[in-house]
Short mmCIF file of C-alpha atoms in Angstrom, two decimals:
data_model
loop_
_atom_site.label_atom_id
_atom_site.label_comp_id
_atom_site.label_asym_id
_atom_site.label_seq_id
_atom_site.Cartn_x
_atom_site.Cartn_y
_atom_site.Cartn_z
CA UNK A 1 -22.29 24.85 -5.02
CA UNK A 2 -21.15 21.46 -3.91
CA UNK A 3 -18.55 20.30 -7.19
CA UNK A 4 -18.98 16.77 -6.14
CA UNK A 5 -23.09 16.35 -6.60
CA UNK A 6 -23.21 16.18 -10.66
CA UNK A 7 -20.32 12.95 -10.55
CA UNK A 8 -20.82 11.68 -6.74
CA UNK A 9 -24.11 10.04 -5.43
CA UNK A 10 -22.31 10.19 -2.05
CA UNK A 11 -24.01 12.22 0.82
CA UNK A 12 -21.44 13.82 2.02
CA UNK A 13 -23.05 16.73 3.02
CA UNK A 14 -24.23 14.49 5.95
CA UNK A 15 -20.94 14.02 6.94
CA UNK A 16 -18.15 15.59 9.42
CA UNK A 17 -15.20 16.49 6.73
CA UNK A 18 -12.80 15.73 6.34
CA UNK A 19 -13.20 12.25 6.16
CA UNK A 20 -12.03 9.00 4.55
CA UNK A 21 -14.60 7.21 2.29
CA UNK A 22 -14.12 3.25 1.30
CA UNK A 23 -16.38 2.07 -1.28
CA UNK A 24 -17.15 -1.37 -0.57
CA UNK A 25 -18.14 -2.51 -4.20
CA UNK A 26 -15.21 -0.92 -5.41
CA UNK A 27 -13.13 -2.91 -2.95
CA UNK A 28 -14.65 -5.97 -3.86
CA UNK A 29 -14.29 -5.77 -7.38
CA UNK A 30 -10.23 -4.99 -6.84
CA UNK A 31 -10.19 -8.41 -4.87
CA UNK A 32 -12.26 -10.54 -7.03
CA UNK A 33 -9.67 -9.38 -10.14
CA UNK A 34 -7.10 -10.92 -7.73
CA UNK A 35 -8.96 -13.85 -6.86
CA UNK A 36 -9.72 -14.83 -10.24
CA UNK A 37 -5.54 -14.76 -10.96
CA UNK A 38 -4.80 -16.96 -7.76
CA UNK A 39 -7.42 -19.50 -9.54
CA UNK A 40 -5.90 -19.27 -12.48
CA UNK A 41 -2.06 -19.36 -11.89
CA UNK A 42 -1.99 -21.10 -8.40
CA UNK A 43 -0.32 -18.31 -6.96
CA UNK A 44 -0.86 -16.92 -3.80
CA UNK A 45 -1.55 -12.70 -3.51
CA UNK A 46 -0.95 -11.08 -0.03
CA UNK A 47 -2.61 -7.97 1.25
CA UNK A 48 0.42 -5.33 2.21
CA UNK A 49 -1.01 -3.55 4.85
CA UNK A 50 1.78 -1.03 4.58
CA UNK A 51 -0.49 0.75 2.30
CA UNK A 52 -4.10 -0.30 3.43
CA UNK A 53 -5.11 -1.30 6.65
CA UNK A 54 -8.67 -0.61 7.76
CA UNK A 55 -9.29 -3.82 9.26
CA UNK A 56 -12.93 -3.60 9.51
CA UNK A 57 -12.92 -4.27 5.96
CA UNK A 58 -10.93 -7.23 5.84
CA UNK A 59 -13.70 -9.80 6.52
CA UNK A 60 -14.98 -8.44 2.96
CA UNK A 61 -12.06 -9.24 1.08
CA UNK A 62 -10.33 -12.34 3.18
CA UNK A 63 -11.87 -14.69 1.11
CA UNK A 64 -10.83 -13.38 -2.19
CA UNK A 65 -6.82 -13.27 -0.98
CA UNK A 66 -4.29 -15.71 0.92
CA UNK A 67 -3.41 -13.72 3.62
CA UNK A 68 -1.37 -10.51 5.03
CA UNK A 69 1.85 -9.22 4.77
CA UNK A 70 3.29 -6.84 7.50
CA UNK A 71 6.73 -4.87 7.51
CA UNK A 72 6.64 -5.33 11.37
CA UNK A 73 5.95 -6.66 14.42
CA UNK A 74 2.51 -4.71 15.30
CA UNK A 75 1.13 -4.83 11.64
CA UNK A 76 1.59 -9.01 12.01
CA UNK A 77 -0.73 -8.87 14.55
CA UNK A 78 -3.05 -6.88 13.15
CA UNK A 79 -2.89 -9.58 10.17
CA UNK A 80 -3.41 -12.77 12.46
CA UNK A 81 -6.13 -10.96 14.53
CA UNK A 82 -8.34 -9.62 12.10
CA UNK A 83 -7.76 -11.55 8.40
CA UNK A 84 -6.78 -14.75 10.04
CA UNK A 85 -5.17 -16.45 7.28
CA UNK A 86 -1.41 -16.63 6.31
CA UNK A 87 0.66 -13.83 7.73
CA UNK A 88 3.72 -12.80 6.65
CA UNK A 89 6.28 -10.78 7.62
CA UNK A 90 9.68 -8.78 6.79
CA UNK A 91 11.76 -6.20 7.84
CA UNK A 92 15.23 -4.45 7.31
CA UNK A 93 16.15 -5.48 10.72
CA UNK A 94 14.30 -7.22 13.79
CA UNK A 95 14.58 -6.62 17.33
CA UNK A 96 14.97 -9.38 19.82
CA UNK A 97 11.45 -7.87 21.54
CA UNK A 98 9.66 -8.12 18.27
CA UNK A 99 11.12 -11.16 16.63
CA UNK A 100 10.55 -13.13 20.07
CA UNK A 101 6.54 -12.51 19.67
CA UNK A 102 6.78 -12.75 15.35
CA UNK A 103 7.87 -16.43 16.48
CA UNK A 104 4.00 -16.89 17.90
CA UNK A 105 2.24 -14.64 15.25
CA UNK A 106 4.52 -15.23 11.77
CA UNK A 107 4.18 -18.05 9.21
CA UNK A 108 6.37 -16.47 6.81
CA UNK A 109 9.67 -14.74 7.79
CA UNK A 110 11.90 -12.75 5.58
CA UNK A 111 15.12 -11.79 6.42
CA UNK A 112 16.99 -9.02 5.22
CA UNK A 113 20.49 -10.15 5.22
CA UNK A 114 22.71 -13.61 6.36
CA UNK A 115 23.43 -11.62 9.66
CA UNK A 116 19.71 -11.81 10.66
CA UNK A 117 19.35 -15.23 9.42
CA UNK A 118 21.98 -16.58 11.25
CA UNK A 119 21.28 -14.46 14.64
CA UNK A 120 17.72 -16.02 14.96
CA UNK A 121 18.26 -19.44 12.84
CA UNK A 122 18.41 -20.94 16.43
CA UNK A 123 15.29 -19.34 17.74
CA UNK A 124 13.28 -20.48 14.48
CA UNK A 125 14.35 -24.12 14.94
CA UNK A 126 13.51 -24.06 18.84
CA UNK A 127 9.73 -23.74 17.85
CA UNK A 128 7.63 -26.29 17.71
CA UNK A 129 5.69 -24.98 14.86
CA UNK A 130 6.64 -24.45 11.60
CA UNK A 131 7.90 -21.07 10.52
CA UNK A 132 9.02 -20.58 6.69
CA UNK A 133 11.91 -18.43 6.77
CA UNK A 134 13.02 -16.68 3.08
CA UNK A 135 15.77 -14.17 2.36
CA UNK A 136 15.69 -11.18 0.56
CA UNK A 137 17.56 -10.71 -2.32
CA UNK A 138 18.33 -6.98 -4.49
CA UNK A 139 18.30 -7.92 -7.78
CA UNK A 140 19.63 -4.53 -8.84
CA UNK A 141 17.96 -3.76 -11.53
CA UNK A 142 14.55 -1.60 -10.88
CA UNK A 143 12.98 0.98 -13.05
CA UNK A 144 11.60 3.32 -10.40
CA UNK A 145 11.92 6.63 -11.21
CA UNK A 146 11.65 8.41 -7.72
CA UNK A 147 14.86 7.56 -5.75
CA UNK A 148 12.93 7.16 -2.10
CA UNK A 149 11.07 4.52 -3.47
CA UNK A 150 13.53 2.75 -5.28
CA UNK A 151 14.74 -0.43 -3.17
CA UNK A 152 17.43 -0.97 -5.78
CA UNK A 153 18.92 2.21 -5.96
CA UNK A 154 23.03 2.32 -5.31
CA UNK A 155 23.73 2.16 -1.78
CA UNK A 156 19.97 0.71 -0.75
CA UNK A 157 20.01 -1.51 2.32
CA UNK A 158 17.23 -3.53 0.95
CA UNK A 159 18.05 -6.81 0.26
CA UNK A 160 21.09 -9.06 -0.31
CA UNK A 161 23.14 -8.11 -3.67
CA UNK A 162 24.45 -11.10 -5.99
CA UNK A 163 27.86 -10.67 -4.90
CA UNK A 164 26.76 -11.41 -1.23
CA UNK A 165 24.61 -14.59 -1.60
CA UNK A 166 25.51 -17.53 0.30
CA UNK A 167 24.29 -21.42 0.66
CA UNK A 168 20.72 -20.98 1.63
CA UNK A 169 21.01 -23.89 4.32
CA UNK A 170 17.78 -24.35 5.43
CA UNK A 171 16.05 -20.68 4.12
CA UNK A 172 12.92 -22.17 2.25
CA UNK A 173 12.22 -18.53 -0.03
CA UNK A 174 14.03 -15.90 -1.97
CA UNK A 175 11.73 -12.18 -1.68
CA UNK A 176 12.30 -9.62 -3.81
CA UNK A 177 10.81 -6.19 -4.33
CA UNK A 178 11.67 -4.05 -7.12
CA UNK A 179 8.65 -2.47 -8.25
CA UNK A 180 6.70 0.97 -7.77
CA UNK A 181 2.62 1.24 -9.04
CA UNK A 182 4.06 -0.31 -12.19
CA UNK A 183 2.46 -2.57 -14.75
CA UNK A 184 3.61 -6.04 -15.47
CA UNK A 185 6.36 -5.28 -18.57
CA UNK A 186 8.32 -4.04 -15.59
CA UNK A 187 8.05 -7.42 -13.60
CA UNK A 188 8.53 -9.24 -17.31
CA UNK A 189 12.13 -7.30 -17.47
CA UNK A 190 12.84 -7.55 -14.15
CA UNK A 191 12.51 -11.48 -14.29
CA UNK A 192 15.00 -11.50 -17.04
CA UNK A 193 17.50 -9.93 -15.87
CA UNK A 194 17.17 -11.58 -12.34
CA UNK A 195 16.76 -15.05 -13.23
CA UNK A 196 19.74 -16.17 -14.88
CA UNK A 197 21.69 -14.47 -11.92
CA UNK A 198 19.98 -15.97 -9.37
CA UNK A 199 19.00 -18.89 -10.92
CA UNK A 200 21.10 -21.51 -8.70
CA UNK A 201 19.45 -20.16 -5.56
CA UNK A 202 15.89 -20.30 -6.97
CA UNK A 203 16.63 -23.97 -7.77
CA UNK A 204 16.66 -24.71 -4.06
CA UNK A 205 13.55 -22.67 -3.32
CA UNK A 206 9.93 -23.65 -2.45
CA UNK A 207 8.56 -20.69 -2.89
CA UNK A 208 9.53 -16.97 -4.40
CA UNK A 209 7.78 -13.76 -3.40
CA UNK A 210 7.76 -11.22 -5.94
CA UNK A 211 7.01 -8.52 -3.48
CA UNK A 212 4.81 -5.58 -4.18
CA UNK A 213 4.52 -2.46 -6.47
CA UNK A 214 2.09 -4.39 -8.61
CA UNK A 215 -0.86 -2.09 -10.02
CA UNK A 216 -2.70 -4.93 -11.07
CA UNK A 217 -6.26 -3.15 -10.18
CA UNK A 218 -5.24 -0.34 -12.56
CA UNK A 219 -7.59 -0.02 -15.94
CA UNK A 220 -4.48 -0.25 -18.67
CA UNK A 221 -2.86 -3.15 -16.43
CA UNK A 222 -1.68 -6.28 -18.16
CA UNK A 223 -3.08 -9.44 -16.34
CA UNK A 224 -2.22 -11.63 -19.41
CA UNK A 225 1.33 -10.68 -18.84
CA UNK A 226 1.87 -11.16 -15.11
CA UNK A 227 0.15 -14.72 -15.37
CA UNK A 228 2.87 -15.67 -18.04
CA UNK A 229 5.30 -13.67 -15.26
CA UNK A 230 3.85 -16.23 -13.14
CA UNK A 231 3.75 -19.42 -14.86
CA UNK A 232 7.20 -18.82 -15.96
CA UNK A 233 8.67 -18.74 -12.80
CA UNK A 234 6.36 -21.76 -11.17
CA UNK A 235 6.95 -23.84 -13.98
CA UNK A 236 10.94 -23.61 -14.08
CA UNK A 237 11.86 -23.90 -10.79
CA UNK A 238 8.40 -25.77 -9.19
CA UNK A 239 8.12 -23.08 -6.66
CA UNK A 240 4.74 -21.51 -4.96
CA UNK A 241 4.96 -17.74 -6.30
CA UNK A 242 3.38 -14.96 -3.93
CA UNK A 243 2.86 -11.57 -4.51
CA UNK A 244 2.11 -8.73 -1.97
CA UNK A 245 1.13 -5.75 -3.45
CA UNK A 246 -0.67 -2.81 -1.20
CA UNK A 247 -1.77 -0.58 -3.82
CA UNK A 248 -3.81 -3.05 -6.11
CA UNK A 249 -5.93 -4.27 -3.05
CA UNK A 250 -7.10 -0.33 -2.59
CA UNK A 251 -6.20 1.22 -5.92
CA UNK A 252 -9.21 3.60 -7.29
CA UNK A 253 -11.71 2.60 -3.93
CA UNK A 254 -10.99 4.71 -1.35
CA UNK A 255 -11.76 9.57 -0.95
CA UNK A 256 -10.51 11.82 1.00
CA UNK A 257 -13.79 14.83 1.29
CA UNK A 258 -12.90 17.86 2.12
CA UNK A 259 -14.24 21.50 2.98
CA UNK A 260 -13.59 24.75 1.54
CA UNK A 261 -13.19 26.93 4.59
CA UNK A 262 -11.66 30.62 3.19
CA UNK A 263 -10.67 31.86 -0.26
CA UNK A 264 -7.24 34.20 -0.37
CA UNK A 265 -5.40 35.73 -3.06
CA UNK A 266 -1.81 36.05 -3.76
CA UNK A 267 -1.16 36.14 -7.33
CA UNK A 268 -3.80 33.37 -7.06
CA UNK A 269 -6.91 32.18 -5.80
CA UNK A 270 -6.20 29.90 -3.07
CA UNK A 271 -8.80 28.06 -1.17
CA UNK A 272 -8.09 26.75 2.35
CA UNK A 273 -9.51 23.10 3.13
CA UNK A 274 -10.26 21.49 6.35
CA UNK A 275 -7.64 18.81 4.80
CA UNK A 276 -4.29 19.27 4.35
CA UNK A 277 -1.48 17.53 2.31
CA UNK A 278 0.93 17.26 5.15
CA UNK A 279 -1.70 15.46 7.62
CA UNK A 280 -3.85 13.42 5.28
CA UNK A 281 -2.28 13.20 2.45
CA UNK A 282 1.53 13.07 3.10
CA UNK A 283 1.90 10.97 -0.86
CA UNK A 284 0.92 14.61 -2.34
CA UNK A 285 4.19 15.63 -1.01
CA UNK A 286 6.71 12.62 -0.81
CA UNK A 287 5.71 11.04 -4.10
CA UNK A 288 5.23 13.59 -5.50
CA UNK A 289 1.35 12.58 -6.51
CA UNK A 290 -1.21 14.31 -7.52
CA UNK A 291 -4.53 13.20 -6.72
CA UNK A 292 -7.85 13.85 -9.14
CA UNK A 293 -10.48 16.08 -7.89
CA UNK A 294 -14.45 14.91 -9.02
CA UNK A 295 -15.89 17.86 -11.08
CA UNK A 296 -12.23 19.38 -10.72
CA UNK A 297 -9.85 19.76 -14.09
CA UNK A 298 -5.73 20.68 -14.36
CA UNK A 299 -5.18 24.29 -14.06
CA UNK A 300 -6.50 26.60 -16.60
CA UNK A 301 -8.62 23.42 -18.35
CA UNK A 302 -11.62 25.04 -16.74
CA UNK A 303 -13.17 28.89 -16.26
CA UNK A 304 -11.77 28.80 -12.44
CA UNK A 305 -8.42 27.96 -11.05
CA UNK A 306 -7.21 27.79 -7.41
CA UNK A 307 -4.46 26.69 -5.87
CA UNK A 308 -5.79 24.09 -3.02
CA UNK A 309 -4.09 24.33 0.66
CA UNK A 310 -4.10 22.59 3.87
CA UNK A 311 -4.98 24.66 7.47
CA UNK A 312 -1.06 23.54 8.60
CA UNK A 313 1.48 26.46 9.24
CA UNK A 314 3.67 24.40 6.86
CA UNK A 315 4.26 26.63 3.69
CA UNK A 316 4.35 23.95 1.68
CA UNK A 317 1.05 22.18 2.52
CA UNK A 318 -0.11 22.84 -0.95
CA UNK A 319 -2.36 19.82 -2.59
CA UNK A 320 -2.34 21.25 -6.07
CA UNK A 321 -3.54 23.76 -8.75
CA UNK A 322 -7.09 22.90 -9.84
CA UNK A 323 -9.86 24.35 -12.32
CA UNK A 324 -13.46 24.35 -11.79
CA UNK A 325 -16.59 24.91 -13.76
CA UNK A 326 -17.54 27.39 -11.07
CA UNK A 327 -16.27 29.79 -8.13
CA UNK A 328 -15.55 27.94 -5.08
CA UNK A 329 -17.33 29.55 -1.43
CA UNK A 330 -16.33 28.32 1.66
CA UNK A 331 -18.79 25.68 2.99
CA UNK A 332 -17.89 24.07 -0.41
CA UNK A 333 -17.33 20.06 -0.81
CA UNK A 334 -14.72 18.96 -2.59
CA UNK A 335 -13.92 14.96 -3.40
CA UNK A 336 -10.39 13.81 -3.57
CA UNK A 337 -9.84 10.47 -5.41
CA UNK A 338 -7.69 7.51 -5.06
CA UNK A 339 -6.81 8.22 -1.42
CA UNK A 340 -7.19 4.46 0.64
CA UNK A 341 -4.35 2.71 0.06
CA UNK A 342 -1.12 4.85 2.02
CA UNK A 343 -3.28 7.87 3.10
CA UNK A 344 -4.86 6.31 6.25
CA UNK A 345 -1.93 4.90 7.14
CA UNK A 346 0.73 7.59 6.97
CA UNK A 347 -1.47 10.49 8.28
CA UNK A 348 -0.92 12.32 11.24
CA UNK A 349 -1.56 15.14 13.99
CA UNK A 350 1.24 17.90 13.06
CA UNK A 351 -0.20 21.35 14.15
CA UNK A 352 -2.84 19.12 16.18
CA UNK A 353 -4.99 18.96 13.24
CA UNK A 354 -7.58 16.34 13.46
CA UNK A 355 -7.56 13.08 11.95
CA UNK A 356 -10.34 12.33 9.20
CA UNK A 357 -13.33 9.97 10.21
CA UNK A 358 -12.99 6.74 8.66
CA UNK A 359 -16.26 6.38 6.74
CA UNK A 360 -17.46 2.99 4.82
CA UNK A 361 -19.89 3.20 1.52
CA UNK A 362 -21.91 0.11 1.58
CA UNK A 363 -23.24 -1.46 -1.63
CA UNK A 364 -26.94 -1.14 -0.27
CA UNK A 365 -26.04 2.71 -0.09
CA UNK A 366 -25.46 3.64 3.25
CA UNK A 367 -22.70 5.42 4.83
CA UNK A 368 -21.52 3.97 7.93
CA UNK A 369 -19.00 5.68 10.42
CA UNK A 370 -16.12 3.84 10.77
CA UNK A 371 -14.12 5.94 13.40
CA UNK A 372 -14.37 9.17 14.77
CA UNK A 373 -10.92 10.91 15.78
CA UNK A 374 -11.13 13.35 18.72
CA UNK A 375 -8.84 15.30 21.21
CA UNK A 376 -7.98 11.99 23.03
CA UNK A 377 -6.18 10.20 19.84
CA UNK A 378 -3.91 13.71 19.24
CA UNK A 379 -3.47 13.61 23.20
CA UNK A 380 -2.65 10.27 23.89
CA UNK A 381 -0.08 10.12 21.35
CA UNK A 382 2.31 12.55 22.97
CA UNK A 383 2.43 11.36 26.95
#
């Protein structure tokens, strides 16, 4: 049977697997949440496209959010060609290639440390437009619990420490980022302890970007709380506040379907997908995250568990144990959740395993193909 029919209205059986799936409505509805807080606060929310960006999208949601955010040269242009409203940009370090062009496509640069500043200050000022140039600042203090993802973790090279600051001359922002798919108590305590440290340099700010890690889409998030984050800070030091979170854009809109195409045993049932962890879902393995399954339960929570695999030669490529009201059979669907925001855009071709279409759910019902990867996208890649 196909798990996914008694929860999923989908056709996917229509469909090449795997394959990405963006539900527009769902999109929508993450946007207008953020729209509604930009109206009420005056703040400004950015769309990271770190962690989501299928562009053919973004005329859906440009109108509910202030602009882009890129963490490089070719994801500004991606930001100023197809959302076409503020971009911004930073990065740990900028070549002179890259920043050169950022000077035509940026309106926002960040810089990473007084080094960059003052090696491009010149460049900047040479302009004849106006570029707003910020600095990044590490706060240290960050309550991430996984050490990759923790900017503020001892020895990070993200951002400028306390000890390090210097007279922001003509920098018009502070940036910082401290935050992982957290709720807004973390931001709250975050503020505290980085205000009163920072609080001369804020003084002489226009505006302060709180960076990203927000979860603000999320069901148990606290919106009251990151508008009093909000007003707090615009209110004390009569700054514009932006925010660029990636996940919250996405969160909850996007699946990754998938095929059952063998069943082994070793000690377990193990069913081989047409997906795989390593290619299509790298998070499974670096977050570590485990993604939901529709019609699928935790291991042993339902009459039939099996341990889910990729088609790599990687060991490892293991997605998960997961239960089932039934016994899987290859030719099976299977619908993995949550898997927009920083699946598209970390996957990849190891083993030459095909990348999954891009598919888009329209709110009238149809399924429209997005992108089709072939032969020619692994090829091209490699010479």
């Amino acid at each position: 049977m196909n798990h996914y029919k008694k929860y999923f209205q989908f056709p996917v059986d229509t469909l090449r697997t795997p394959c990405y799936i963006i539900d527009e409505h769902l999109l929508k509805k993450n946007t207008a949440l953020l729209k509604q807080i930009q109206e009420k606060t005056g703040c400004k929310i950015l769309l990271a496209q770190k962690a989501f960006s299928m562009f053919s999208t973004y005329p859906l949601i440009s109108n509910d959010l202030a602009g882009t955010t890129a963490s490089g040269l070719f994801e500004a242009m991606l930001g100023r060609k197809h959302f076409g409203k503020e971009v911004h940009v930073f990065s740990p370090a900028y070549t002179q290639e890259d920043f050169t062009q950022l000077l035509n496509i940026a309106d926002h640069i960040i810089f990473n440390s007084f080094n960059q500043w003052h090696k491009y200050r010149s460049q900047v000022k040479s302009i004849p437009r106006h570029i707003s140039c910020g600095i990044r600042i590490n706060p240290g203090y960050a309550e991430v619990e996984t050490d990759l993802y923790n900017p503020c973790i001892p020895g990070s090279r993200m951002g400028v420490p306390l000890e390090q600051m210097q007279e922001l001359e003509e920098l018009e922002g502070i940036h910082f980022h401290t935050m992982c798919e957290q709720n807004s108590d973390v931001l709250e305590r975050t503020l505290d302890h980085l205000l009163p440290k920072f609080d001369y340099w804020l003084r002489q700010c226009k505006w302060v970007n709180f960076g990203g890690g927000h979860h603000i889409t999320r069901m148990d998030y606290d919106v009251d709380c990151l508008i009093r984050c909000i007003d707090r800070v615009q209110s004390t030091y009569g700054v514009q506040v932006y925010l660029e979170p990636g996940e919250a854009i996405a969160l909850n809109a996007g699946y990754l379907a998938a095929t059952v195409l063998d069943i082994v045993h070793n000690g377990i049932d193990i069913a081989i997908l047409d997906a795989s962890a390593a290619c299509h879902m790298p998070d499974v393995l670096e977050m570590p995250y485990r993604p939901c399954i529709i019609g699928g339960g935790n291991a042993g929570e339902k009459p039939y568990t099996y341990r889910l695999a990729g088609n790599t030669c990687l060991a490892g490529d293991i997605i998960g144990d997961y239960s089932f009201d039934s016994p899987l059979h290859p030719g099976d669907k299977l619908i993995f959740c949550d898997m927009a925001i920083y699946s598209m855009v970390k996957n990849n071709t190891f083993n030459g395993v095909p990348l999954p279409d891009i598919v888009l759910y329209h709110e009238n019902g149809q399924l429209e193909l997005i992108k089709h990867f072939g032969y020619e996208d692994f090829e091209g890649r490699l010479s």
